[in-house]
Amino acid sequence: MDGPERSGVAPPRVARWIISRVAGGDRWPELDAELVEMLTDRHERDGARASRLWYWRQAVGFLLRGAAARRVARADEGREAVMRGWFEDLGRDLRVTLRGLKKRPTFAAVAVATLALGIGANAAIFTLVSAHFLAPLPYERPDELVLLWETGRNSTENTTVAPGNYFHWRETASSFTDIAAYNVSMATLSGDAVAERVTASVVCSRPASSPPRTAAPHIRDGTS
């Protein structure tokens, strides 16, 4: 075993051997000198028995830490081996696939076209669903918007609201912040490009000078 024994205080040989085996290497001479110095200080302060017990505790601590470090290293090596094997398998599968596609170019073209169509269709469907079902309406509190209809005296079918009823509701209803009427029709949109028929709406709402009433929250639908 290398390293000096300082100040006439010799560490326990077995304990010193354990530390040298666990923490050996280039740092061992420096570590041995530090431990001997600390052992000497404890020997002068606490006596020979207490200092030897302290040194043995250091040896056990080094032994346990070394075992833990080896377990961690083995676990890291195992993970690296698994990842390395996974990438090797993936590369092997890709090479086999590419060789097969090279031998059958028609099948490769059909497969690529199918994938492209599938990805494009999925993107288009998600865009439509997001725009019509997921994206909120462009209003301050879209969850409080409701749609009002009329029903006839002897019918349960929803019909459009008569203008007179609309104005009456707007002046007397206290459950809504405001009520607006609209209709849906076709219009011709023209400009620099070719004119085209588009769906349009005419909206009738309260004048800006008339302040809206206070809304009652959490109203979802209604008929009259």
PDB file of C-alpha atoms in Angstrom:
ATOM      1  CA  MET A   1       0.000   0.000   0.000  1.00  0.00           C
ATOM      2  CA  ASP A   2       1.274   3.430  -0.917  1.00  0.00           C
ATOM      3  CA  GLY A   3       1.104   6.600   1.130  1.00  0.00           C
ATOM      4  CA  PRO A   4       2.730   7.855   4.333  1.00  0.00           C
ATOM      5  CA  GLU A   5       1.488   7.409   7.865  1.00  0.00           C
ATOM      6  CA  ARG A   6       1.837  10.814   9.462  1.00  0.00           C
ATOM      7  CA  SER A   7       2.441  11.977  13.057  1.00  0.00           C
ATOM      8  CA  GLY A   8       3.005   8.464  14.367  1.00  0.00           C
ATOM      9  CA  VAL A   9      -0.757   7.616  14.163  1.00  0.00           C
ATOM     10  CA  ALA A  10      -1.212   4.578  11.931  1.00  0.00           C
ATOM     11  CA  PRO A  11      -4.684   4.001  10.455  1.00  0.00           C
ATOM     12  CA  PRO A  12      -6.240   0.536  10.814  1.00  0.00           C
ATOM     13  CA  ARG A  13      -4.624  -1.493   8.052  1.00  0.00           C
ATOM     14  CA  VAL A  14      -7.756  -3.263   6.839  1.00  0.00           C
ATOM     15  CA  ALA A  15      -9.800  -0.063   6.824  1.00  0.00           C
ATOM     16  CA  ARG A  16      -7.017   1.768   4.982  1.00  0.00           C
ATOM     17  CA  TRP A  17      -6.823  -1.061   2.442  1.00  0.00           C
ATOM     18  CA  ILE A  18     -10.605  -0.881   1.851  1.00  0.00           C
ATOM     19  CA  ILE A  19     -10.440   2.866   1.205  1.00  0.00           C
ATOM     20  CA  SER A  20      -7.464   2.456  -1.104  1.00  0.00           C
ATOM     21  CA  ARG A  21      -9.321  -0.190  -3.129  1.00  0.00           C
ATOM     22  CA  VAL A  22     -12.543   1.832  -3.381  1.00  0.00           C
ATOM     23  CA  ALA A  23     -11.012   5.297  -3.862  1.00  0.00           C
ATOM     24  CA  GLY A  24      -7.748   4.245  -5.459  1.00  0.00           C
ATOM     25  CA  GLY A  25      -6.174   5.942  -8.398  1.00  0.00           C
ATOM     26  CA  ASP A  26      -4.306   9.173  -8.858  1.00  0.00           C
ATOM     27  CA  ARG A  27      -6.180  10.842  -5.997  1.00  0.00           C
ATOM     28  CA  TRP A  28      -5.345   8.165  -3.423  1.00  0.00           C
ATOM     29  CA  PRO A  29      -2.086   9.660  -2.061  1.00  0.00           C
ATOM     30  CA  GLU A  30      -3.764  13.030  -1.442  1.00  0.00           C
ATOM     31  CA  LEU A  31      -6.853  11.387   0.079  1.00  0.00           C
ATOM     32  CA  ASP A  32      -4.687   9.142   2.279  1.00  0.00           C
ATOM     33  CA  ALA A  33      -2.755  12.156   3.581  1.00  0.00           C
ATOM     34  CA  GLU A  34      -5.986  14.045   4.378  1.00  0.00           C
ATOM     35  CA  LEU A  35      -7.459  11.070   6.237  1.00  0.00           C
ATOM     36  CA  VAL A  36      -4.254  10.555   8.251  1.00  0.00           C
ATOM     37  CA  GLU A  37      -4.224  14.222   9.208  1.00  0.00           C
ATOM     38  CA  MET A  38      -7.857  14.100  10.315  1.00  0.00           C
ATOM     39  CA  LEU A  39      -7.161  10.836  12.169  1.00  0.00           C
ATOM     40  CA  THR A  40      -4.274  12.473  14.005  1.00  0.00           C
ATOM     41  CA  ASP A  41      -6.455  15.418  15.047  1.00  0.00           C
ATOM     42  CA  ARG A  42      -9.155  13.091  16.387  1.00  0.00           C
ATOM     43  CA  HIS A  43      -6.538  10.941  18.138  1.00  0.00           C
ATOM     44  CA  GLU A  44      -5.217  13.985  19.990  1.00  0.00           C
ATOM     45  CA  ARG A  45      -8.722  15.196  20.836  1.00  0.00           C
ATOM     46  CA  ASP A  46     -10.735  11.999  21.482  1.00  0.00           C
ATOM     47  CA  GLY A  47      -8.172   9.267  22.023  1.00  0.00           C
ATOM     48  CA  ALA A  48      -6.992   6.205  20.112  1.00  0.00           C
ATOM     49  CA  ARG A  49     -10.196   4.153  20.330  1.00  0.00           C
ATOM     50  CA  ALA A  50     -12.493   6.938  19.123  1.00  0.00           C
ATOM     51  CA  SER A  51     -10.133   7.888  16.311  1.00  0.00           C
ATOM     52  CA  ARG A  52      -9.897   4.280  15.062  1.00  0.00           C
ATOM     53  CA  LEU A  53     -13.696   3.947  15.130  1.00  0.00           C
ATOM     54  CA  TRP A  54     -13.946   7.177  13.134  1.00  0.00           C
ATOM     55  CA  TYR A  55     -11.536   5.809  10.519  1.00  0.00           C
ATOM     56  CA  TRP A  56     -13.526   2.594  10.260  1.00  0.00           C
ATOM     57  CA  ARG A  57     -16.703   4.630   9.706  1.00  0.00           C
ATOM     58  CA  GLN A  58     -14.946   6.420   6.858  1.00  0.00           C
ATOM     59  CA  ALA A  59     -13.958   3.073   5.341  1.00  0.00           C
ATOM     60  CA  VAL A  60     -17.541   1.752   5.537  1.00  0.00           C
ATOM     61  CA  GLY A  61     -18.826   4.990   4.035  1.00  0.00           C
ATOM     62  CA  PHE A  62     -16.404   4.748   1.118  1.00  0.00           C
ATOM     63  CA  LEU A  63     -17.388   1.112   0.628  1.00  0.00           C
ATOM     64  CA  LEU A  64     -21.119   1.886   0.526  1.00  0.00           C
ATOM     65  CA  ARG A  65     -20.675   4.869  -1.749  1.00  0.00           C
ATOM     66  CA  GLY A  66     -18.499   2.804  -4.064  1.00  0.00           C
ATOM     67  CA  ALA A  67     -21.142   0.066  -4.235  1.00  0.00           C
ATOM     68  CA  ALA A  68     -23.849   2.642  -4.986  1.00  0.00           C
ATOM     69  CA  ALA A  69     -21.708   4.232  -7.668  1.00  0.00           C
ATOM     70  CA  ARG A  70     -21.119   0.830  -9.271  1.00  0.00           C
ATOM     71  CA  ARG A  71     -24.849   0.112  -9.293  1.00  0.00           C
ATOM     72  CA  VAL A  72     -25.550   3.457 -10.950  1.00  0.00           C
ATOM     73  CA  ALA A  73     -22.805   2.830 -13.490  1.00  0.00           C
ATOM     74  CA  ARG A  74     -24.210  -0.615 -14.302  1.00  0.00           C
ATOM     75  CA  ALA A  75     -27.693   0.854 -14.692  1.00  0.00           C
ATOM     76  CA  ASP A  76     -26.359   3.562 -17.016  1.00  0.00           C
ATOM     77  CA  GLU A  77     -24.507   0.955 -19.031  1.00  0.00           C
ATOM     78  CA  GLY A  78     -27.693  -1.117 -19.273  1.00  0.00           C
ATOM     79  CA  ARG A  79     -29.700   1.866 -20.524  1.00  0.00           C
ATOM     80  CA  GLU A  80     -27.007   2.731 -23.029  1.00  0.00           C
ATOM     81  CA  ALA A  81     -26.954  -0.868 -24.236  1.00  0.00           C
ATOM     82  CA  VAL A  82     -30.744  -0.882 -24.666  1.00  0.00           C
ATOM     83  CA  MET A  83     -30.689   2.402 -26.588  1.00  0.00           C
ATOM     84  CA  ARG A  84     -27.780   1.240 -28.713  1.00  0.00           C
ATOM     85  CA  GLY A  85     -29.592  -2.000 -29.520  1.00  0.00           C
ATOM     86  CA  TRP A  86     -32.786  -0.098 -30.347  1.00  0.00           C
ATOM     87  CA  PHE A  87     -30.979   2.198 -32.777  1.00  0.00           C
ATOM     88  CA  GLU A  88     -29.164  -0.735 -34.332  1.00  0.00           C
ATOM     89  CA  ASP A  89     -32.467  -2.564 -34.856  1.00  0.00           C
ATOM     90  CA  LEU A  90     -34.039   0.586 -36.286  1.00  0.00           C
ATOM     91  CA  GLY A  91     -31.150   1.073 -38.708  1.00  0.00           C
ATOM     92  CA  ARG A  92     -31.303  -2.561 -39.765  1.00  0.00           C
ATOM     93  CA  ASP A  93     -35.064  -2.342 -40.379  1.00  0.00           C
ATOM     94  CA  LEU A  94     -34.657   0.871 -42.372  1.00  0.00           C
ATOM     95  CA  ARG A  95     -31.959  -0.682 -44.545  1.00  0.00           C
ATOM     96  CA  VAL A  96     -34.111  -3.738 -45.238  1.00  0.00           C
ATOM     97  CA  THR A  97     -37.111  -1.529 -46.026  1.00  0.00           C
ATOM     98  CA  LEU A  98     -35.149   0.704 -48.364  1.00  0.00           C
ATOM     99  CA  ARG A  99     -33.724  -2.300 -50.204  1.00  0.00           C
ATOM    100  CA  GLY A 100     -37.224  -3.729 -50.605  1.00  0.00           C
ATOM    101  CA  LEU A 101     -38.614  -0.427 -51.886  1.00  0.00           C
ATOM    102  CA  LYS A 102     -35.709  -0.100 -54.315  1.00  0.00           C
ATOM    103  CA  LYS A 103     -36.524  -3.510 -55.782  1.00  0.00           C
ATOM    104  CA  ARG A 104     -40.214  -2.553 -56.175  1.00  0.00           C
ATOM    105  CA  PRO A 105     -40.377   1.126 -57.222  1.00  0.00           C
ATOM    106  CA  THR A 106     -44.070   0.965 -58.174  1.00  0.00           C
ATOM    107  CA  PHE A 107     -45.045  -0.227 -54.721  1.00  0.00           C
ATOM    108  CA  ALA A 108     -42.771   2.445 -53.187  1.00  0.00           C
ATOM    109  CA  ALA A 109     -44.483   5.194 -55.190  1.00  0.00           C
ATOM    110  CA  VAL A 110     -47.940   3.943 -54.175  1.00  0.00           C
ATOM    111  CA  ALA A 111     -46.905   3.755 -50.515  1.00  0.00           C
ATOM    112  CA  VAL A 112     -45.478   7.293 -50.526  1.00  0.00           C
ATOM    113  CA  ALA A 113     -48.557   8.665 -52.290  1.00  0.00           C
ATOM    114  CA  THR A 114     -50.840   6.917 -49.787  1.00  0.00           C
ATOM    115  CA  LEU A 115     -48.909   8.365 -46.870  1.00  0.00           C
ATOM    116  CA  ALA A 116     -49.001  11.846 -48.396  1.00  0.00           C
ATOM    117  CA  LEU A 117     -52.754  11.638 -48.989  1.00  0.00           C
ATOM    118  CA  GLY A 118     -53.367  10.349 -45.479  1.00  0.00           C
ATOM    119  CA  ILE A 119     -51.298  13.108 -43.878  1.00  0.00           C
ATOM    120  CA  GLY A 120     -52.962  15.768 -46.025  1.00  0.00           C
ATOM    121  CA  ALA A 121     -56.450  14.468 -45.237  1.00  0.00           C
ATOM    122  CA  ASN A 122     -55.733  14.370 -41.523  1.00  0.00           C
ATOM    123  CA  ALA A 123     -54.370  17.921 -41.603  1.00  0.00           C
ATOM    124  CA  ALA A 124     -57.434  19.174 -43.500  1.00  0.00           C
ATOM    125  CA  ILE A 125     -59.861  17.423 -41.137  1.00  0.00           C
ATOM    126  CA  PHE A 126     -58.079  18.788 -38.079  1.00  0.00           C
ATOM    127  CA  THR A 127     -58.150  22.308 -39.560  1.00  0.00           C
ATOM    128  CA  LEU A 128     -61.899  22.091 -40.158  1.00  0.00           C
ATOM    129  CA  VAL A 129     -62.634  20.630 -36.729  1.00  0.00           C
ATOM    130  CA  SER A 130     -60.463  23.239 -35.037  1.00  0.00           C
ATOM    131  CA  ALA A 131     -62.094  26.122 -36.910  1.00  0.00           C
ATOM    132  CA  HIS A 132     -65.698  24.973 -36.407  1.00  0.00           C
ATOM    133  CA  PHE A 133     -65.667  23.175 -33.049  1.00  0.00           C
ATOM    134  CA  LEU A 134     -62.526  23.981 -31.045  1.00  0.00           C
ATOM    135  CA  ALA A 135     -61.756  27.627 -31.771  1.00  0.00           C
ATOM    136  CA  PRO A 136     -63.915  30.040 -29.693  1.00  0.00           C
ATOM    137  CA  LEU A 137     -66.295  32.456 -31.417  1.00  0.00           C
ATOM    138  CA  PRO A 138     -64.924  35.992 -31.959  1.00  0.00           C
ATOM    139  CA  TYR A 139     -66.893  37.497 -29.072  1.00  0.00           C
ATOM    140  CA  GLU A 140     -65.991  38.586 -25.562  1.00  0.00           C
ATOM    141  CA  ARG A 141     -68.053  35.835 -23.842  1.00  0.00           C
ATOM    142  CA  PRO A 142     -69.011  33.343 -26.551  1.00  0.00           C
ATOM    143  CA  ASP A 143     -70.336  30.786 -24.048  1.00  0.00           C
ATOM    144  CA  GLU A 144     -73.218  33.187 -23.167  1.00  0.00           C
ATOM    145  CA  LEU A 145     -74.491  33.587 -26.742  1.00  0.00           C
ATOM    146  CA  VAL A 146     -77.940  32.125 -27.465  1.00  0.00           C
ATOM    147  CA  LEU A 147     -80.111  31.731 -30.552  1.00  0.00           C
ATOM    148  CA  LEU A 148     -83.833  32.626 -30.312  1.00  0.00           C
ATOM    149  CA  TRP A 149     -86.608  31.230 -32.520  1.00  0.00           C
ATOM    150  CA  GLU A 150     -90.370  31.411 -32.728  1.00  0.00           C
ATOM    151  CA  THR A 151     -92.891  28.585 -32.821  1.00  0.00           C
ATOM    152  CA  GLY A 152     -96.409  28.827 -34.213  1.00  0.00           C
ATOM    153  CA  ARG A 153     -99.503  28.445 -32.086  1.00  0.00           C
ATOM    154  CA  ASN A 154    -100.279  24.982 -33.382  1.00  0.00           C
ATOM    155  CA  SER A 155     -96.768  23.917 -34.285  1.00  0.00           C
ATOM    156  CA  THR A 156     -93.569  22.912 -32.518  1.00  0.00           C
ATOM    157  CA  GLU A 157     -91.289  23.730 -35.444  1.00  0.00           C
ATOM    158  CA  ASN A 158     -88.858  26.614 -35.086  1.00  0.00           C
ATOM    159  CA  THR A 159     -89.458  29.531 -37.424  1.00  0.00           C
ATOM    160  CA  THR A 160     -87.827  32.895 -37.937  1.00  0.00           C
ATOM    161  CA  VAL A 161     -88.828  35.695 -35.602  1.00  0.00           C
ATOM    162  CA  ALA A 162     -91.343  38.262 -36.862  1.00  0.00           C
ATOM    163  CA  PRO A 163     -89.968  41.832 -36.951  1.00  0.00           C
ATOM    164  CA  GLY A 164     -92.597  43.080 -34.507  1.00  0.00           C
ATOM    165  CA  ASN A 165     -91.727  40.377 -31.980  1.00  0.00           C
ATOM    166  CA  TYR A 166     -88.039  41.138 -32.375  1.00  0.00           C
ATOM    167  CA  PHE A 167     -88.484  44.818 -31.520  1.00  0.00           C
ATOM    168  CA  HIS A 168     -90.783  43.898 -28.612  1.00  0.00           C
ATOM    169  CA  TRP A 169     -88.269  41.434 -27.204  1.00  0.00           C
ATOM    170  CA  ARG A 170     -85.421  43.899 -27.567  1.00  0.00           C
ATOM    171  CA  GLU A 171     -87.284  46.585 -25.614  1.00  0.00           C
ATOM    172  CA  THR A 172     -88.756  44.408 -22.873  1.00  0.00           C
ATOM    173  CA  ALA A 173     -86.481  41.391 -22.373  1.00  0.00           C
ATOM    174  CA  SER A 174     -84.320  41.698 -19.234  1.00  0.00           C
ATOM    175  CA  SER A 175     -82.479  38.375 -19.511  1.00  0.00           C
ATOM    176  CA  PHE A 176     -80.055  39.476 -22.214  1.00  0.00           C
ATOM    177  CA  THR A 177     -77.471  42.198 -22.637  1.00  0.00           C
ATOM    178  CA  ASP A 178     -78.767  42.855 -26.137  1.00  0.00           C
ATOM    179  CA  ILE A 179     -80.720  41.156 -28.917  1.00  0.00           C
ATOM    180  CA  ALA A 180     -79.847  41.403 -32.610  1.00  0.00           C
ATOM    181  CA  ALA A 181     -81.767  40.067 -35.605  1.00  0.00           C
ATOM    182  CA  TYR A 182     -80.196  38.739 -38.792  1.00  0.00           C
ATOM    183  CA  ASN A 183     -81.144  36.964 -41.969  1.00  0.00           C
ATOM    184  CA  VAL A 184     -79.152  34.834 -44.361  1.00  0.00           C
ATOM    185  CA  SER A 185     -79.221  35.509 -48.072  1.00  0.00           C
ATOM    186  CA  MET A 186     -77.062  35.292 -51.157  1.00  0.00           C
ATOM    187  CA  ALA A 187     -75.099  38.261 -52.491  1.00  0.00           C
ATOM    188  CA  THR A 188     -72.732  38.968 -55.351  1.00  0.00           C
ATOM    189  CA  LEU A 189     -69.190  39.852 -54.337  1.00  0.00           C
ATOM    190  CA  SER A 190     -67.320  41.800 -56.986  1.00  0.00           C
ATOM    191  CA  GLY A 191     -63.988  43.584 -57.141  1.00  0.00           C
ATOM    192  CA  ASP A 192     -60.750  43.236 -59.022  1.00  0.00           C
ATOM    193  CA  ALA A 193     -61.317  39.497 -59.390  1.00  0.00           C
ATOM    194  CA  VAL A 194     -64.205  37.657 -60.979  1.00  0.00           C
ATOM    195  CA  ALA A 195     -67.543  38.289 -59.263  1.00  0.00           C
ATOM    196  CA  GLU A 196     -68.909  35.373 -57.250  1.00  0.00           C
ATOM    197  CA  ARG A 197     -72.018  34.469 -55.269  1.00  0.00           C
ATOM    198  CA  VAL A 198     -71.450  34.332 -51.529  1.00  0.00           C
ATOM    199  CA  THR A 199     -73.564  33.780 -48.419  1.00  0.00           C
ATOM    200  CA  ALA A 200     -74.274  37.079 -46.659  1.00  0.00           C
ATOM    201  CA  SER A 201     -76.229  38.301 -43.642  1.00  0.00           C
ATOM    202  CA  VAL A 202     -78.045  41.523 -42.795  1.00  0.00           C
ATOM    203  CA  VAL A 203     -77.841  42.269 -39.068  1.00  0.00           C
ATOM    204  CA  CYS A 204     -80.141  44.602 -37.139  1.00  0.00           C
ATOM    205  CA  SER A 205     -78.939  45.553 -33.666  1.00  0.00           C
ATOM    206  CA  ARG A 206     -79.430  48.300 -31.069  1.00  0.00           C
ATOM    207  CA  PRO A 207     -78.009  51.704 -32.044  1.00  0.00           C
ATOM    208  CA  ALA A 208     -74.634  52.531 -30.536  1.00  0.00           C
ATOM    209  CA  SER A 209     -76.148  55.466 -28.618  1.00  0.00           C
ATOM    210  CA  SER A 210     -78.491  53.129 -26.685  1.00  0.00           C
ATOM    211  CA  PRO A 211     -76.706  51.461 -23.772  1.00  0.00           C
ATOM    212  CA  PRO A 212     -77.339  47.695 -23.447  1.00  0.00           C
ATOM    213  CA  ARG A 213     -79.097  46.219 -20.456  1.00  0.00           C
ATOM    214  CA  THR A 214     -77.334  44.080 -17.851  1.00  0.00           C
ATOM    215  CA  ALA A 215     -77.193  40.439 -18.865  1.00  0.00           C
ATOM    216  CA  ALA A 216     -78.358  37.518 -16.790  1.00  0.00           C
ATOM    217  CA  PRO A 217     -75.549  34.935 -17.007  1.00  0.00           C
ATOM    218  CA  HIS A 218     -75.677  31.290 -18.079  1.00  0.00           C
ATOM    219  CA  ILE A 219     -78.614  31.517 -20.540  1.00  0.00           C
ATOM    220  CA  ARG A 220     -78.056  29.086 -23.374  1.00  0.00           C
ATOM    221  CA  ASP A 221     -81.183  28.837 -25.565  1.00  0.00           C
ATOM    222  CA  GLY A 222     -84.755  30.002 -25.823  1.00  0.00           C
ATOM    223  CA  THR A 223     -87.923  29.886 -27.895  1.00  0.00           C
ATOM    224  CA  SER A 224     -91.082  31.944 -27.959  1.00  0.00           C
TER     225      SER A 224
END
